[in-house]
């Protein structure tokens, strides 16, 4: 895992969801399919995520990813 990556997960076996630190209390959530970024947004990092991501943050990031995935279904 890269130094600035705070959290990563796979959605539907298709999308790679990654939160990368941009500064002490902020990150960028990206949802990629292969090499193509399909969604990108700024997110907060509670307590600076110094010991890893806060469970509330992870729940928010999962919600964002699921909403994205649901919007992609035909």
XYZ file of N, CA, C and O in Angstrom:
296
model
N 0.850 -1.180 0.000
C 0.000 0.000 0.000
C 0.893 1.240 0.000
O 1.874 1.307 0.714
N 0.527 2.224 -0.792
C 1.304 3.449 -0.866
C 1.214 4.207 0.453
O 0.244 4.094 1.189
N 2.212 5.033 0.737
C 2.249 5.787 1.986
C 1.041 6.684 2.186
O 0.558 6.820 3.299
N 0.550 7.315 1.140
C -0.548 8.262 1.270
C -1.925 7.619 1.165
O -2.926 8.302 1.334
N -2.000 6.329 0.873
C -3.293 5.650 0.782
C -3.768 5.335 2.195
O -3.082 4.681 2.970
N -4.954 5.827 2.525
C -5.535 5.635 3.845
C -6.432 4.405 3.867
O -6.489 3.675 4.847
N -7.126 4.151 2.749
C -8.085 3.047 2.704
C -8.320 2.666 1.251
O -8.289 3.513 0.366
N -8.549 1.389 1.023
C -8.872 0.919 -0.317
C -9.815 -0.276 -0.214
O -9.777 -1.024 0.769
N -10.661 -0.424 -1.217
C -11.611 -1.524 -1.247
C -12.024 -1.773 -2.696
O -11.806 -0.927 -3.566
N -12.611 -2.918 -2.925
C -13.133 -3.251 -4.251
C -14.647 -3.340 -4.170
O -15.188 -3.953 -3.247
N -15.326 -2.721 -5.118
C -16.778 -2.707 -5.166
C -17.253 -3.550 -6.337
O -16.822 -3.332 -7.476
N -18.121 -4.485 -6.052
C -18.734 -5.340 -7.086
C -17.709 -6.079 -7.936
O -17.984 -6.443 -9.073
N -16.507 -6.279 -7.408
C -15.469 -6.957 -8.166
C -15.060 -6.202 -9.416
O -14.375 -6.736 -10.284
N -15.463 -4.940 -9.487
C -15.287 -4.166 -10.714
C -14.564 -2.836 -10.487
O -13.772 -2.404 -11.314
N -14.890 -2.172 -9.395
C -14.367 -0.834 -9.130
C -13.383 -0.862 -7.966
O -13.643 -1.491 -6.955
N -12.291 -0.139 -8.117
C -11.320 0.029 -7.034
C -11.601 1.381 -6.379
O -11.590 2.416 -7.053
N -11.865 1.351 -5.091
C -12.181 2.569 -4.337
C -10.978 2.860 -3.439
O -10.558 1.997 -2.671
N -10.438 4.072 -3.543
C -9.235 4.424 -2.798
C -9.386 5.810 -2.192
O -9.881 6.726 -2.856
N -8.958 5.940 -0.940
C -8.859 7.251 -0.303
C -7.378 7.534 -0.090
O -6.678 6.759 0.566
N -6.920 8.636 -0.665
C -5.521 9.045 -0.594
C -5.428 10.366 0.162
O -6.174 11.302 -0.134
N -4.535 10.421 1.122
C -4.351 11.642 1.927
C -3.850 12.779 1.041
O -2.906 12.610 0.268
N -4.485 13.957 1.185
C -4.021 15.151 0.478
C -3.393 16.152 1.442
O -2.560 16.956 1.041
N -3.816 16.129 2.701
C -3.163 16.887 3.780
C -3.544 16.210 5.093
O -4.125 15.121 5.083
N -3.232 16.827 6.217
C -3.429 16.163 7.513
C -4.862 15.706 7.777
O -5.071 14.671 8.413
N -5.850 16.465 7.329
C -7.242 16.147 7.663
C -8.148 15.976 6.451
O -9.367 15.965 6.591
N -7.564 15.831 5.282
C -8.363 15.683 4.063
C -7.765 14.613 3.149
O -6.572 14.356 3.176
N -8.638 14.043 2.355
C -8.204 13.057 1.384
C -9.019 13.171 0.119
O -9.952 13.972 0.028
N -8.660 12.361 -0.856
C -9.401 12.307 -2.109
C -9.860 10.873 -2.315
O -9.049 9.953 -2.312
N -11.159 10.700 -2.455
C -11.737 9.397 -2.749
C -11.843 9.272 -4.260
O -12.381 10.168 -4.924
N -11.289 8.190 -4.796
C -11.414 7.924 -6.227
C -12.026 6.545 -6.422
O -11.768 5.620 -5.647
N -12.842 6.459 -7.438
C -13.419 5.178 -7.847
C -12.959 4.945 -9.276
O -13.245 5.744 -10.162
N -12.197 3.868 -9.447
C -11.601 3.577 -10.750
C -12.110 2.252 -11.286
O -12.408 1.327 -10.525
N -12.172 2.194 -12.589
C -12.480 0.952 -13.297
C -11.311 0.734 -14.254
O -11.153 1.488 -15.216
N -10.484 -0.242 -13.945
C -9.251 -0.408 -14.718
C -8.379 0.814 -14.484
O -8.163 1.224 -13.348
N -7.913 1.428 -15.555
C -7.067 2.620 -15.448
C -7.855 3.916 -15.530
O -7.264 4.995 -15.514
N -9.179 3.827 -15.636
C -10.009 5.013 -15.803
C -10.660 5.418 -14.481
O -11.376 4.621 -13.856
N -10.418 6.664 -14.042
C -11.080 7.190 -12.852
C -12.505 7.567 -13.245
O -12.725 8.366 -14.151
N -13.467 6.947 -12.564
C -14.883 7.175 -12.877
C -15.530 8.205 -11.958
O -16.538 8.794 -12.297
N -14.951 8.401 -10.766
C -15.499 9.360 -9.796
C -14.366 9.816 -8.895
O -13.470 9.045 -8.562
N -14.431 11.094 -8.501
C -13.406 11.669 -7.627
C -14.082 12.722 -6.761
O -14.860 13.525 -7.257
N -13.782 12.695 -5.444
C -14.286 13.753 -4.573
C -13.423 13.885 -3.328
O -12.766 12.931 -2.906
N -13.441 15.079 -2.747
C -12.709 15.337 -1.516
C -13.491 14.778 -0.337
O -14.716 14.842 -0.312
N -12.756 14.225 0.634
C -13.369 13.685 1.843
C -12.526 14.106 3.043
O -11.353 14.443 2.904
N -13.141 14.075 4.209
C -12.430 14.402 5.432
C -11.772 13.173 6.030
O -12.178 12.037 5.763
N -10.743 13.411 6.848
C -10.065 12.347 7.585
C -10.179 12.688 9.066
O -9.456 13.549 9.574
N -11.091 12.040 9.758
C -11.279 12.304 11.183
C -9.996 12.021 11.952
O -9.326 11.011 11.700
N -9.681 12.914 12.855
C -8.502 12.778 13.723
C -7.203 12.635 12.924
O -6.210 12.120 13.432
N -7.244 13.044 11.671
C -6.062 12.945 10.831
C -5.728 11.536 10.394
O -4.726 11.314 9.747
N -6.572 10.577 10.758
C -6.374 9.162 10.389
C -4.951 8.707 10.705
O -4.361 7.919 9.965
N -4.417 9.176 11.829
C -3.024 8.845 12.149
C -2.832 7.379 12.521
O -1.751 6.838 12.359
N -3.886 6.732 13.009
C -3.802 5.311 13.342
C -4.657 4.472 12.396
O -5.027 3.356 12.706
N -4.996 5.051 11.249
C -5.885 4.395 10.298
C -7.201 5.145 10.244
O -7.454 6.043 11.051
N -8.046 4.791 9.308
C -9.297 5.525 9.133
C -10.274 5.263 10.273
O -10.327 4.170 10.826
N -11.049 6.284 10.610
C -12.115 6.173 11.594
C -13.265 5.366 10.994
O -13.549 5.477 9.794
N -13.929 4.550 11.819
C -15.008 3.698 11.303
C -16.137 4.517 10.689
O -16.767 4.075 9.718
N -16.380 5.709 11.212
C -17.423 6.569 10.646
C -17.029 7.038 9.256
O -17.861 7.084 8.345
N -15.753 7.386 9.084
C -15.276 7.782 7.756
C -15.423 6.634 6.770
O -15.905 6.822 5.644
N -15.022 5.435 7.179
C -15.127 4.270 6.292
C -16.582 4.043 5.892
O -16.877 3.793 4.717
N -17.504 4.169 6.826
C -18.931 3.998 6.505
C -19.377 5.037 5.481
O -20.121 4.709 4.541
N -18.914 6.274 5.629
C -19.255 7.322 4.655
C -18.674 7.003 3.281
O -19.346 7.154 2.256
N -17.421 6.547 3.262
C -16.782 6.228 1.984
C -17.471 5.048 1.312
O -17.654 5.042 0.088
N -17.874 4.065 2.097
C -18.604 2.922 1.540
C -19.943 3.369 0.962
O -20.346 2.915 -0.103
N -20.626 4.277 1.668
C -21.911 4.794 1.180
C -21.717 5.503 -0.163
O -22.483 5.284 -1.105
N -20.682 6.337 -0.265
C -20.392 7.040 -1.523
C -20.162 6.029 -2.646
O -20.701 6.167 -3.750
N -19.368 5.004 -2.366
C -19.052 3.997 -3.377
C -20.300 3.226 -3.805
O -20.525 3.003 -4.999
N -21.124 2.833 -2.852
C -22.344 2.070 -3.174
C -23.307 2.941 -3.983
O -23.898 2.475 -4.966
N -23.456 4.211 -3.603
C -24.323 5.108 -4.377
C -23.804 5.256 -5.800
O -24.590 5.271 -6.755
N -22.495 5.357 -5.956
C -21.915 5.410 -7.296
C -22.237 4.127 -8.056
O -22.704 4.159 -9.190
N -21.976 2.986 -7.412
C -22.235 1.701 -8.059
C -23.691 1.531 -8.453
O -23.992 1.030 -9.542
N -24.595 1.944 -7.583
C -26.018 1.836 -7.891
C -26.399 2.713 -9.077
O -27.257 2.352 -9.868
N -25.752 3.849 -9.213
C -26.014 4.739 -10.342
C -25.483 4.192 -11.652
O -25.891 4.623 -12.722
N -24.566 3.234 -11.594
C -23.965 2.671 -12.798
C -24.719 1.452 -13.316
O -24.478 0.992 -14.418
N -25.629 0.924 -12.501
C -26.366 -0.268 -12.925
C -27.372 0.088 -14.001
O -27.979 1.142 -13.985
N -27.541 -0.795 -14.949
C -28.474 -0.546 -16.059
C -29.886 -0.841 -15.632
O -30.160 -1.764 -14.933
